[in-house]
XYZ file of C-alpha atoms in Angstrom:
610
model
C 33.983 -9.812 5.433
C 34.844 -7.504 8.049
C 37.487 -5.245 6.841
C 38.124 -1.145 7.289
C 36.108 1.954 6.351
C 37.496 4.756 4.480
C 35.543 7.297 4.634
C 36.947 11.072 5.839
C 37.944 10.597 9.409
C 36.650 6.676 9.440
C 39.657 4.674 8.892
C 39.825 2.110 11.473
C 36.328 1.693 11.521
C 34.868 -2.039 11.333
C 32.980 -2.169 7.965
C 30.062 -3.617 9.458
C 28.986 -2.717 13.465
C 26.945 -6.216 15.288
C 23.087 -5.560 14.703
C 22.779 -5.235 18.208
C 24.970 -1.916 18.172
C 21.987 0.084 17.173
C 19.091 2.215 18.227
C 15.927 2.762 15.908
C 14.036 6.101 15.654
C 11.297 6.645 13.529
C 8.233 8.947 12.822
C 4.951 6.832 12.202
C 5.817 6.153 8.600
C 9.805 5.601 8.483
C 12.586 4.964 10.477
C 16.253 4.657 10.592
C 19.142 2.882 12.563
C 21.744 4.427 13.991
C 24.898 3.075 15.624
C 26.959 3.134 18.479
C 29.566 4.723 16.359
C 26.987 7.595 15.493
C 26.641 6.700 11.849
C 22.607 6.353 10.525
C 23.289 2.718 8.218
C 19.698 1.792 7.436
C 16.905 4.329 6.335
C 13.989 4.098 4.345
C 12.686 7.700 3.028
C 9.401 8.265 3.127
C 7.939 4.632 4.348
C 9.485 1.799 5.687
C 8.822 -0.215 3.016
C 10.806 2.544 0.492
C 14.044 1.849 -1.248
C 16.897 2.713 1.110
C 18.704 5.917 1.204
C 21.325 5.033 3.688
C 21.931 1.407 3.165
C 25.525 0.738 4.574
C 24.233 -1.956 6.967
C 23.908 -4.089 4.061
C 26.385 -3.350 1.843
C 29.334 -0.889 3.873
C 30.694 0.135 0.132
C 27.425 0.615 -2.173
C 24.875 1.149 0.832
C 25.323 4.896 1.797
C 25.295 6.442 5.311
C 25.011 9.402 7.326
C 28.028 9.744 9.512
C 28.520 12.145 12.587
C 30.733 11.821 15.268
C 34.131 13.084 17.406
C 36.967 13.264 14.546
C 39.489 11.702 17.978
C 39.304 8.740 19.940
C 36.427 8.480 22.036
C 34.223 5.942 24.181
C 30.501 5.323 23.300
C 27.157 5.050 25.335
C 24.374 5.001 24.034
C 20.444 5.529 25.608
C 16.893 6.936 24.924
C 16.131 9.830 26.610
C 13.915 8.380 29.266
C 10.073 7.563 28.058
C 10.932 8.221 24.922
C 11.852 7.058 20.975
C 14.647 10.147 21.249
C 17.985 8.471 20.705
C 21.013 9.675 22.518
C 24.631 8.439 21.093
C 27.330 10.253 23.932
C 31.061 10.055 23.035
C 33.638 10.586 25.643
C 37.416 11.669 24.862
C 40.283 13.029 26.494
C 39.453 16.492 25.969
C 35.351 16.618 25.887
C 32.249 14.967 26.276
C 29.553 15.385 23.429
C 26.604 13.584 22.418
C 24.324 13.100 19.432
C 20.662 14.016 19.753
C 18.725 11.739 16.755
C 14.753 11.822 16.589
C 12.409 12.105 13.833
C 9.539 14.505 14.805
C 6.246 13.217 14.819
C 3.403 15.550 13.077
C 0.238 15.211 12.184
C -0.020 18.265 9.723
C -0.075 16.198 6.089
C 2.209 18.926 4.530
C 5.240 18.329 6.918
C 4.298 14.837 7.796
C 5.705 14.970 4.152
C 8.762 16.251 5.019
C 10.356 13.453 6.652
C 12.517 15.265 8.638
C 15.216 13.851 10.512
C 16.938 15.850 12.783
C 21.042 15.213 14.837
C 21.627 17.716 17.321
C 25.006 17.712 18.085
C 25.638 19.379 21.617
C 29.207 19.740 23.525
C 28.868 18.613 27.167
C 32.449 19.571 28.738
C 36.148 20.698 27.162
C 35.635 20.949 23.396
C 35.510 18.084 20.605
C 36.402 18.319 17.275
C 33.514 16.638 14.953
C 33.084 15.012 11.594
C 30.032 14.500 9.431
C 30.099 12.580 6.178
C 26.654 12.236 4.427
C 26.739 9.683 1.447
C 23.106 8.878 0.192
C 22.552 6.118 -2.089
C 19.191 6.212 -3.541
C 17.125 3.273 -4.437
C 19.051 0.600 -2.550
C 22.249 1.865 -3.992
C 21.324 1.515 -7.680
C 20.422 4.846 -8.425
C 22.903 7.972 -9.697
C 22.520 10.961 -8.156
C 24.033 14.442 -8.044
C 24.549 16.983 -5.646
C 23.675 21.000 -6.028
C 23.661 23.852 -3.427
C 19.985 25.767 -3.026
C 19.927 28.738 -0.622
C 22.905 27.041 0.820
C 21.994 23.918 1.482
C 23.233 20.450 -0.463
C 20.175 19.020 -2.413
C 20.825 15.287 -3.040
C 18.621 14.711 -6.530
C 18.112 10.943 -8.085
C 15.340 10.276 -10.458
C 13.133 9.366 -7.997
C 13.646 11.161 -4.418
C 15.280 14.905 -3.879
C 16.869 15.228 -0.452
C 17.951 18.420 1.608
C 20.746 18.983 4.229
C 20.211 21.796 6.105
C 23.175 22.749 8.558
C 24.542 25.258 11.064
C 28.160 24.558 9.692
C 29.491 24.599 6.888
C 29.777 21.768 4.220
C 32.508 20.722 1.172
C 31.455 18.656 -1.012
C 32.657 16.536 -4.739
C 29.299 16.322 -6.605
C 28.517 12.885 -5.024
C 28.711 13.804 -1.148
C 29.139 15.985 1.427
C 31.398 16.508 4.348
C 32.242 18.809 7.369
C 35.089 19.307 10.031
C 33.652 21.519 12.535
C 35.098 22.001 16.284
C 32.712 22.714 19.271
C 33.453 24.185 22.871
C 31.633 23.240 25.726
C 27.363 24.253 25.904
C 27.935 24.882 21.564
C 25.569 23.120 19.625
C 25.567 22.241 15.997
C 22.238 21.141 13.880
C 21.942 18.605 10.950
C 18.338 18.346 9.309
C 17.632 15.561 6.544
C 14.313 16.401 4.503
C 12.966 15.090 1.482
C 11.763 17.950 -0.055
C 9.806 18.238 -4.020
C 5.981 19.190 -4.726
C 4.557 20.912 -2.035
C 7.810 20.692 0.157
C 10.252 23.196 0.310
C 13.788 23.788 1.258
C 13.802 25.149 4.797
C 16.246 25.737 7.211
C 16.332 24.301 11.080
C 18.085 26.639 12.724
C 19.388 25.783 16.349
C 16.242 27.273 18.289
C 13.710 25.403 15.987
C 15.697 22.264 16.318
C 15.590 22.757 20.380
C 11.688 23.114 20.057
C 11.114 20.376 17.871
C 13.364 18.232 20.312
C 10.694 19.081 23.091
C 7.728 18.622 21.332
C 8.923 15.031 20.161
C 10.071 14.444 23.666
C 6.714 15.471 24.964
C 4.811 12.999 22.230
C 6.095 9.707 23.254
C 5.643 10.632 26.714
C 2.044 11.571 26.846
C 1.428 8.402 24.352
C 3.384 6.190 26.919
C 1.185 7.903 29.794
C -1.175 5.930 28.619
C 0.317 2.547 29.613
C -1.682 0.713 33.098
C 1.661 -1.635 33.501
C 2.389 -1.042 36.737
C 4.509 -4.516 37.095
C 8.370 -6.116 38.206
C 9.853 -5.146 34.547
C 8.039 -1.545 33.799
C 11.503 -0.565 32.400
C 11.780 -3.158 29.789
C 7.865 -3.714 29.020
C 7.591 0.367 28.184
C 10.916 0.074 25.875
C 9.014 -2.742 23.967
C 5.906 -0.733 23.386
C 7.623 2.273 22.012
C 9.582 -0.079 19.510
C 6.015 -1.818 18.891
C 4.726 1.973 18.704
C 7.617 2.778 16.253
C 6.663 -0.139 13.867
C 2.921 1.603 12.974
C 2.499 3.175 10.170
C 0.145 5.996 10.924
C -1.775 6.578 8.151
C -3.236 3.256 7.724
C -2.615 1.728 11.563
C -0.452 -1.214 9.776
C 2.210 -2.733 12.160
C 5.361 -3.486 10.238
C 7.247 -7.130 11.409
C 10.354 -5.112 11.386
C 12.319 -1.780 9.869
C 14.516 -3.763 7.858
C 15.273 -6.597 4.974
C 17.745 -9.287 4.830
C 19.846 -8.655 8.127
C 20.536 -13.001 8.331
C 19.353 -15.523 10.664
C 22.839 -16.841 9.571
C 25.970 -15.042 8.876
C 26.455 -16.125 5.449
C 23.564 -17.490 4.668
C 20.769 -17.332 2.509
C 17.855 -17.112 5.574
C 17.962 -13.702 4.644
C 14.041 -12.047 4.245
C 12.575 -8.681 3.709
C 10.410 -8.174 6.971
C 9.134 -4.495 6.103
C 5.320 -5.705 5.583
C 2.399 -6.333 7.838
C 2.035 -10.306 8.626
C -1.583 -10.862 9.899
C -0.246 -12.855 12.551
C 2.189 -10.534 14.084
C 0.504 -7.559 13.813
C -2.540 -9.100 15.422
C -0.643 -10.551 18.570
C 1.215 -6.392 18.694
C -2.824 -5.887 19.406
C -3.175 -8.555 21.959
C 0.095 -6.948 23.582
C -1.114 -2.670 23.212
C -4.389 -3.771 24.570
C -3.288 -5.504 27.644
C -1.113 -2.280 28.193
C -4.121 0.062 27.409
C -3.340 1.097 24.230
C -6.663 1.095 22.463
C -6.420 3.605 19.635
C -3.706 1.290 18.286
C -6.064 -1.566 17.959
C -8.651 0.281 16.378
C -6.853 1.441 13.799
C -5.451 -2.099 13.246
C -9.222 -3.474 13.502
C -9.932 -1.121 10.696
C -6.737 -2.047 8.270
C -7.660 -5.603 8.271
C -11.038 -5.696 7.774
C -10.905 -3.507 4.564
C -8.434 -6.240 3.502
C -10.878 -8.895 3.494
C -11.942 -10.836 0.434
C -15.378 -12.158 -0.179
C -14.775 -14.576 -3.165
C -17.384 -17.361 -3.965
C -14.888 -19.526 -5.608
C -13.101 -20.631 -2.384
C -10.447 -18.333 -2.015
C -9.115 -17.712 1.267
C -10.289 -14.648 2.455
C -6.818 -13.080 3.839
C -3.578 -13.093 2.555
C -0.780 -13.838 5.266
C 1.223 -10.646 4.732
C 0.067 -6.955 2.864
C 2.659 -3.715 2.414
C 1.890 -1.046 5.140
C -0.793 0.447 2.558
C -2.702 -2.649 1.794
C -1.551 -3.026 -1.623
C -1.636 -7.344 -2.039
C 1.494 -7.676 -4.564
C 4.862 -8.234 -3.078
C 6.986 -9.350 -5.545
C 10.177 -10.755 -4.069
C 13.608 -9.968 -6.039
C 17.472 -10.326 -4.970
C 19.687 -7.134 -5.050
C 23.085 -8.843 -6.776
C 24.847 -5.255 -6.615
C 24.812 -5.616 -2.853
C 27.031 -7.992 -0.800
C 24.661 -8.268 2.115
C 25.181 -7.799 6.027
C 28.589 -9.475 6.433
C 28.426 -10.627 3.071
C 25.539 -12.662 3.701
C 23.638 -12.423 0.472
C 21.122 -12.296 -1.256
C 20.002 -8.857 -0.416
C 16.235 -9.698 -1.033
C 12.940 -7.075 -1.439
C 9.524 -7.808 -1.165
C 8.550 -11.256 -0.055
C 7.109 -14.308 -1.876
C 5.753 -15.767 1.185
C 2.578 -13.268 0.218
C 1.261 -16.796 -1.834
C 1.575 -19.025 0.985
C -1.597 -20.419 2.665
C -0.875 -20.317 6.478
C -4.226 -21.297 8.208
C -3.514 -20.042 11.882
C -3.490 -16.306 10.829
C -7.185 -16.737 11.588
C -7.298 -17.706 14.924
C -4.681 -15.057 15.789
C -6.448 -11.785 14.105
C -10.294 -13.379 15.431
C -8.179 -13.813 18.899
C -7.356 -10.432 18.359
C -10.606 -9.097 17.423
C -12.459 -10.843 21.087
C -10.005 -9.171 22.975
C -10.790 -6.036 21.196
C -14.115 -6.632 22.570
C -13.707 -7.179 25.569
C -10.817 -4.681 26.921
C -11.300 -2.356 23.745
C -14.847 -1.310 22.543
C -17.708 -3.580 21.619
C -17.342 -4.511 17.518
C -19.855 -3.289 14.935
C -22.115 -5.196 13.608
C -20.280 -4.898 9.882
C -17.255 -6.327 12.193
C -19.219 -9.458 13.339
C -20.168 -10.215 9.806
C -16.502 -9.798 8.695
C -15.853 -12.626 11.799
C -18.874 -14.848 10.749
C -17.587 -14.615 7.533
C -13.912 -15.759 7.969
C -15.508 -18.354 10.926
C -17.473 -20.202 8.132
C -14.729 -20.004 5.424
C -12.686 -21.614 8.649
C -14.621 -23.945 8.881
C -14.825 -25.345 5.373
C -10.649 -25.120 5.374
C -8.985 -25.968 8.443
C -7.825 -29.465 7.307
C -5.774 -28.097 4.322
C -2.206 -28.436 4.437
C -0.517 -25.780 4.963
C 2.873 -24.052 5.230
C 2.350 -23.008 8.632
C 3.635 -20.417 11.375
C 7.312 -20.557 10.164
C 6.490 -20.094 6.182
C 8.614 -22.929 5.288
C 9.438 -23.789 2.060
C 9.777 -27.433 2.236
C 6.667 -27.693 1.283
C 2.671 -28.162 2.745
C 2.099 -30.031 5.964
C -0.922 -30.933 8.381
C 1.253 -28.402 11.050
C -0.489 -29.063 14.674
C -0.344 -25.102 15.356
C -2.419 -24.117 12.315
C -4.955 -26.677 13.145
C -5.045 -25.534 17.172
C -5.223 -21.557 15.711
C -7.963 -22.645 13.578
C -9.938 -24.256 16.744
C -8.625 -20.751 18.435
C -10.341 -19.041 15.672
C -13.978 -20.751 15.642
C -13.631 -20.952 19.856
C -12.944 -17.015 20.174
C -16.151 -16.331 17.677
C -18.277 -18.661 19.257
C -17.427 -16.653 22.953
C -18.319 -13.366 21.241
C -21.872 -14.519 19.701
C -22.545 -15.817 23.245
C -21.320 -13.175 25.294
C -23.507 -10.806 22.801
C -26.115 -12.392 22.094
C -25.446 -12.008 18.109
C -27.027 -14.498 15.496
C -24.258 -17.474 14.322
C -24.532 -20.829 12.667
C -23.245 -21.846 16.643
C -24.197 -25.933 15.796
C -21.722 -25.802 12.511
C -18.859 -23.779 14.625
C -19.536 -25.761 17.737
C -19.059 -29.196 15.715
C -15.830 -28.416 13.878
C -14.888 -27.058 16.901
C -14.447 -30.660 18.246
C -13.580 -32.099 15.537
C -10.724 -30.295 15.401
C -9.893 -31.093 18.417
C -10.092 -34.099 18.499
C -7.851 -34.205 15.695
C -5.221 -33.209 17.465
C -5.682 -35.255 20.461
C -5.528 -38.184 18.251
C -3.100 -37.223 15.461
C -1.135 -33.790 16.812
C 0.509 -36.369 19.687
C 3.305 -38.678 19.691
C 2.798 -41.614 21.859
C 6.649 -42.419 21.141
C 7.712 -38.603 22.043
C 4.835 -37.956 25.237
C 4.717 -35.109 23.443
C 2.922 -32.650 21.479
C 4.565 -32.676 17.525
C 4.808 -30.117 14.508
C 2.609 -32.009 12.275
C -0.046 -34.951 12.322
C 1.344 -38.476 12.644
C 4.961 -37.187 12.939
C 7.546 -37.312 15.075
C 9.459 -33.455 15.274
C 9.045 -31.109 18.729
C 8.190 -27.754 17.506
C 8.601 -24.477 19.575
C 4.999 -23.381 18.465
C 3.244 -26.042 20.219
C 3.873 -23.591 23.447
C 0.638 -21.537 22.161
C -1.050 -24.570 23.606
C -1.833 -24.014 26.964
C -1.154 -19.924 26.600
C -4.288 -20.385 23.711
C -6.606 -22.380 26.039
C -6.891 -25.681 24.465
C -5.206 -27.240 27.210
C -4.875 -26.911 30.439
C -1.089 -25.807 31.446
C -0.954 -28.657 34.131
C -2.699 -31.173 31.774
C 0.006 -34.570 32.130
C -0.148 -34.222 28.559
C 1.012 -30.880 28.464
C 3.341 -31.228 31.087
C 5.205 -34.257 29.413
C 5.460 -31.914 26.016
C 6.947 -29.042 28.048
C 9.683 -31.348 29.549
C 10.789 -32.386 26.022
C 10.980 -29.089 24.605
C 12.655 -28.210 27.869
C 15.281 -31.369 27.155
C 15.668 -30.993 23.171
C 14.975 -27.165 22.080
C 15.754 -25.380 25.324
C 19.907 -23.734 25.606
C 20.265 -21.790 28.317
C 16.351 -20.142 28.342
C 16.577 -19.810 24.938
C 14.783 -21.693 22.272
C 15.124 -23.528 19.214
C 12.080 -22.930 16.910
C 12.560 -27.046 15.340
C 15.337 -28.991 14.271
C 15.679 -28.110 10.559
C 17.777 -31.405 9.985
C 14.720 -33.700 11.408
C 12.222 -31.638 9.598
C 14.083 -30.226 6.405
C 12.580 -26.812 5.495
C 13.716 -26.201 2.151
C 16.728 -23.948 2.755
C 20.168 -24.197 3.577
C 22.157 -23.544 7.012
C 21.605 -23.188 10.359
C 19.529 -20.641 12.633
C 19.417 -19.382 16.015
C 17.064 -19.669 19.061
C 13.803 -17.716 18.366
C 13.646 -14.694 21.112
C 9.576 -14.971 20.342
C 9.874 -18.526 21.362
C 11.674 -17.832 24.552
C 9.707 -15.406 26.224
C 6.547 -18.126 24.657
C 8.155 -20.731 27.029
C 8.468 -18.108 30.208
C 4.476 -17.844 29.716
C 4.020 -21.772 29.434
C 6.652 -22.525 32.769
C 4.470 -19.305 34.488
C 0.877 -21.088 33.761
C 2.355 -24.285 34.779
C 2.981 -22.974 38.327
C 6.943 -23.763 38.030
C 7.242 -19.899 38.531
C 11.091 -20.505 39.967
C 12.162 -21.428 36.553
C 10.026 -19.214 34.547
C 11.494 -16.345 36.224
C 14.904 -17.200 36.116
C 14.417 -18.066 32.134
C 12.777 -14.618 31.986
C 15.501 -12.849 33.661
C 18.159 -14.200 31.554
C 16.311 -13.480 28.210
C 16.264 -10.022 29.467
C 20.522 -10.114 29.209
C 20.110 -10.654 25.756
C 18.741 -8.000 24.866
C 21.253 -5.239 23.734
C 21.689 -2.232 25.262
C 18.821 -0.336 24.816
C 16.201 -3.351 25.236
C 16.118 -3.890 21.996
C 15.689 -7.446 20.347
C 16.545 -9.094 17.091
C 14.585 -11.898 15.400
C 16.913 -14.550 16.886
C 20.064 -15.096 19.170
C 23.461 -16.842 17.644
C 25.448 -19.595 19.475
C 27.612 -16.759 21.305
C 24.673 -14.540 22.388
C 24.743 -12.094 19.313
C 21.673 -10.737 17.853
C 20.701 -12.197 14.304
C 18.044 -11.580 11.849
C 15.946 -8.552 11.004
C 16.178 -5.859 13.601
C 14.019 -4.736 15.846
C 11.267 -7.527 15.476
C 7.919 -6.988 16.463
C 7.069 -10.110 17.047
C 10.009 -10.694 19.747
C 8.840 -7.377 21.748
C 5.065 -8.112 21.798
C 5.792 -11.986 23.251
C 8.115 -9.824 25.952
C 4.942 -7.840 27.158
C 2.574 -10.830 27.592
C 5.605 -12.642 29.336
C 5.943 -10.072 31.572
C 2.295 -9.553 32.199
C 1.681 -13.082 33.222
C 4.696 -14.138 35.047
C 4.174 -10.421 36.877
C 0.726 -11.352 37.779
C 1.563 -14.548 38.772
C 4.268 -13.711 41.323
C 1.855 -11.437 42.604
């Protein structure tokens, strides 16, 4: 529990910062968080899915961290440089301002792409500050030794498995194990810190203050020509732009995988065990991220999503479904899940868990959402190859022959299989969305086989998916639970948003899910899920209700629900997986999925309001 840091020049320090109290910067293949009090907890060298080097987030003892800030009382602020992923920590004190320029510069030669470098400029605004940098790695999620030597210099950080360099423009002590530096600076001084991992074709090399100023422009100049890009022109520009950089930030360039989120087992409950490694590429999520980047215009993002998934897809004979739910950022299909016992968790919220068993789960309505994807492509991207169409005739039929399995659905619970009501309406999203494509094309399909199950399904959940003793839409068949998910109704076309039907499900989710514009995915104690504890209102199922209230013409209260989501976000627009009883920010941080339901909320409401 929360106690004090004592590190050189930390004491006084909470152990463990909110999650909100954090920025995220990144280069297309990692990314770290830094906080408010300038100290980089959580990074991943080289990928994102790469055992931590700086780990502190999740364990303040074991975990390791980079820390850089005044060594005297100051006040924070924190902000992105405008239009772009460059973080900017400023501390204020009696005697100075100064400020903390973090970035990770974006390359696309392969050699320094290698490099990983990360790069705090420290610059002196007014008076003069004196500064203090600690740097404690801890490789492999803590667990691995490592020793510290001087090359040209420069402290080399050396485990069995990763080699890290510090290059500097002040001077360092160190004990073997770390490093530290008091260093004073006067007003317009700058000092530079560089992180690389260096070994095989990378070298040692310095980043002297110049270099460090140029690379700061060129990184600058990247996001901004990618966000130039954007055709959102709407009411929340501001807050729509921040989410596509984070979405932008969670691609892994070399294979165009979206990541759910930079981190593992930050809690949906403090102290709990709803605690999941989110560092992989969910069909689902990443597939709605391409929904989102196309309505803004981002098209090369979608392609190179297009092209990930469909070299993922099986063609078995013996049944098998032809997608797994989740893949690591490369493709690779095993994802063994393990618990990290040396590691007390966020908060002490344990276990600490890597990779993700959930990989084994059947989860039917990651179908409709990628094939959903994949007709938008279509239509506001490029027109699909043919090998594309048979990829889509070939999931369609396997659809077809599957779609009234149980399943563990949308929230991967592990209670075990149900007949969930949103897998069976993504599965009618899935065959509907092909069947548009062949027509609109003109391209050959078995249209009387999709067309039928088409109906049947729904008809299936006319008849079984509703509750005449709730008027309302339910999680499963024949049950009784309100679910959050059912919102995809209307905002999927299967019915219309001012269907009575409809209109009576959105008033009980309004009455029994809804706090404040926030929302409650289910109630776990009327439809047990197989774990322990509590959670907090789903931000993805907020901003999912905003687009329901907007299509059902009661645009007074979707704005106003809209508006107030956009409080809890934290101070740089930046949203967890879910928000606690007191407004904090819980779960892995920041979520795709959360930022990409933001955009399409925006979008609509904004087009709506006219």
């Amino acid at each position: 529990m929360p106690g004090i840091a004592r590190g050189p020049g930390g004491a006084g320090t909470p152990r463990y910062l909110p999650v909100s109290e954090h920025g995220l910067i990144g280069d297309l293949r990692s990314a770290a968080l830094v906080g408010t009090n300038g100290t980089i907890d959580w990074y991943c060298c080289t990928r994102f899915d790469a055992p931590s080097v700086f780990a502190s987030l999740l364990d303040a003892e074991k975990g390791g961290s980079f820390e850089l800030a005044p060594d005297v009382p100051t006040r924070t602020k924190q902000f992105y440089f405008p239009d772009t992923n460059v973080l900017i920590t400023r501390f204020i004190a009696d005697d100075g301002v100064g400020e903390i320029q973090d970035f990770m510069p974006i390359t696309d030669d392969s050699r320094e792409a290698d490099r990983h470098r990360l790069i705090r400029r420290v610059v002196c605004v007014r008076g003069s500050l004196p500064f203090r940098a600690y740097v404690a790695p801890r490789f492999d999620y803590g667990a691995q030794p490592h020793t510290v030597r001087t090359e040209h210099g420069c402290p080399v950080f050396e485990s069995p498995s990763l080699t890290l360099a510090l290059t500097s423009s002040v001077a360092f002590e160190t004990d073997g194990r770390d490093v530290w530096s008091l260093f004073k600076l006067h007003e317009g001084e700058t000092a530079v810190f560089a992180l690389d991992r260096i070994g095989g074709d990378v070298e040692p090399r310095a980043c002297p203050r110049s270099e460090a100023a140029d690379l700061f422009e060129a990184t600058v100049r990247y996001w901004r020509q990618w966000l130039s890009q954007s055709r959102y022109r709407g009411r929340w520009r501001e807050m729509v732009h921040r989410s596509a950089l984070t979405l932008k930030l969670l691609t892994y360039a070399p294979t165009g995988a979206i990541v759910a989120a930079p981190t593992t087992s930050l809690p949906e409950q403090i102290g709990g065990e709803r605690n999941w490694d989110y560092r992989y590429v969910w069909i689902r999520d990443a597939a709605f991220c391409v929904y989102a980047l196309l309505r803004l215009g981002f098209t090369d993002e979608a392609r190179s999503f297009m092209q990930f998934l469909t070299e993922r897809i099986r063609r078995a004979d013996d049944g098998t479904a032809p997608l797994q739910i989740l893949y690591g950022i490369d493709g690779r299909c095993e994802l063994p899940e393990r618990e990290l016992p040396h590691l007390e968790g966020y908060l002490g919220s344990a276990p600490v868990r890597v990779g993700n068993q959930a990989v084994d789960q059947l989860q039917l309505d990651i179908y409709g959402a990628l094939i959903d994807s994949i007709y938008l492509y279509d239509k506001w991207g490029e027109p699909i190859s043919s090998a594309h169409w048979d990829t889509v005739c070939h999931l369609v039929d396997w659809v077809c022959g599957n779609w009234d399995q149980p399943d563990e659905g949308i929230w991967e619970t592990r209670g075990g299989r149900k007949n969930f009501l949103y897998s069976r309406l993504m599965c009618w999203v899935a065959i509907e969305r092909a069947i548009r494509v062949a027509r609109r094309r003109g391209l050959p399909a078995d249209l009387l086989r999709w067309s039928r199950t088409r109906d049947t399904i729904y008809f299936r959940i006319m008849q079984r998916g509703w509750s005449n003793e709730r008027n309302a839409f339910v999680q499963h068949e024949d049950g009784s639970v309100l679910d959050a998910s059912v919102l995809m109704m209307p905002l999927a076309k299967f019915i219309s948003p001012t269907d009575p039907k409809w209109l009576s499900t959105l008033d009980a989710l309004g009455e029994e899910l809804v706090s404040d514009s926030l929302v409650y995915r289910y109630d776990p104690q009327a439809s047990p899920d197989g774990l322990q504890g509590e959670e907090g209102t789903f931000s993805i199922c907020s901003f999912w209700y905003v687009e329901a209230l907007t299509r059902a013409g009661r645009l007074d209260d979707a704005r106003l629900a809209f508006e107030k989501m956009l409080t809890y976000a934290n101070h740089l627009g930046l949203y967890a997986e879910e928000i606690g009883r007191t407004g904090e920010q819980n779960g892995n941080f920041p979520q795709a999925f959360t930022h990409l339901a933001l955009i399409s909320a925006a979008f609509n409401l904004d087009r709506a309001l006219g």
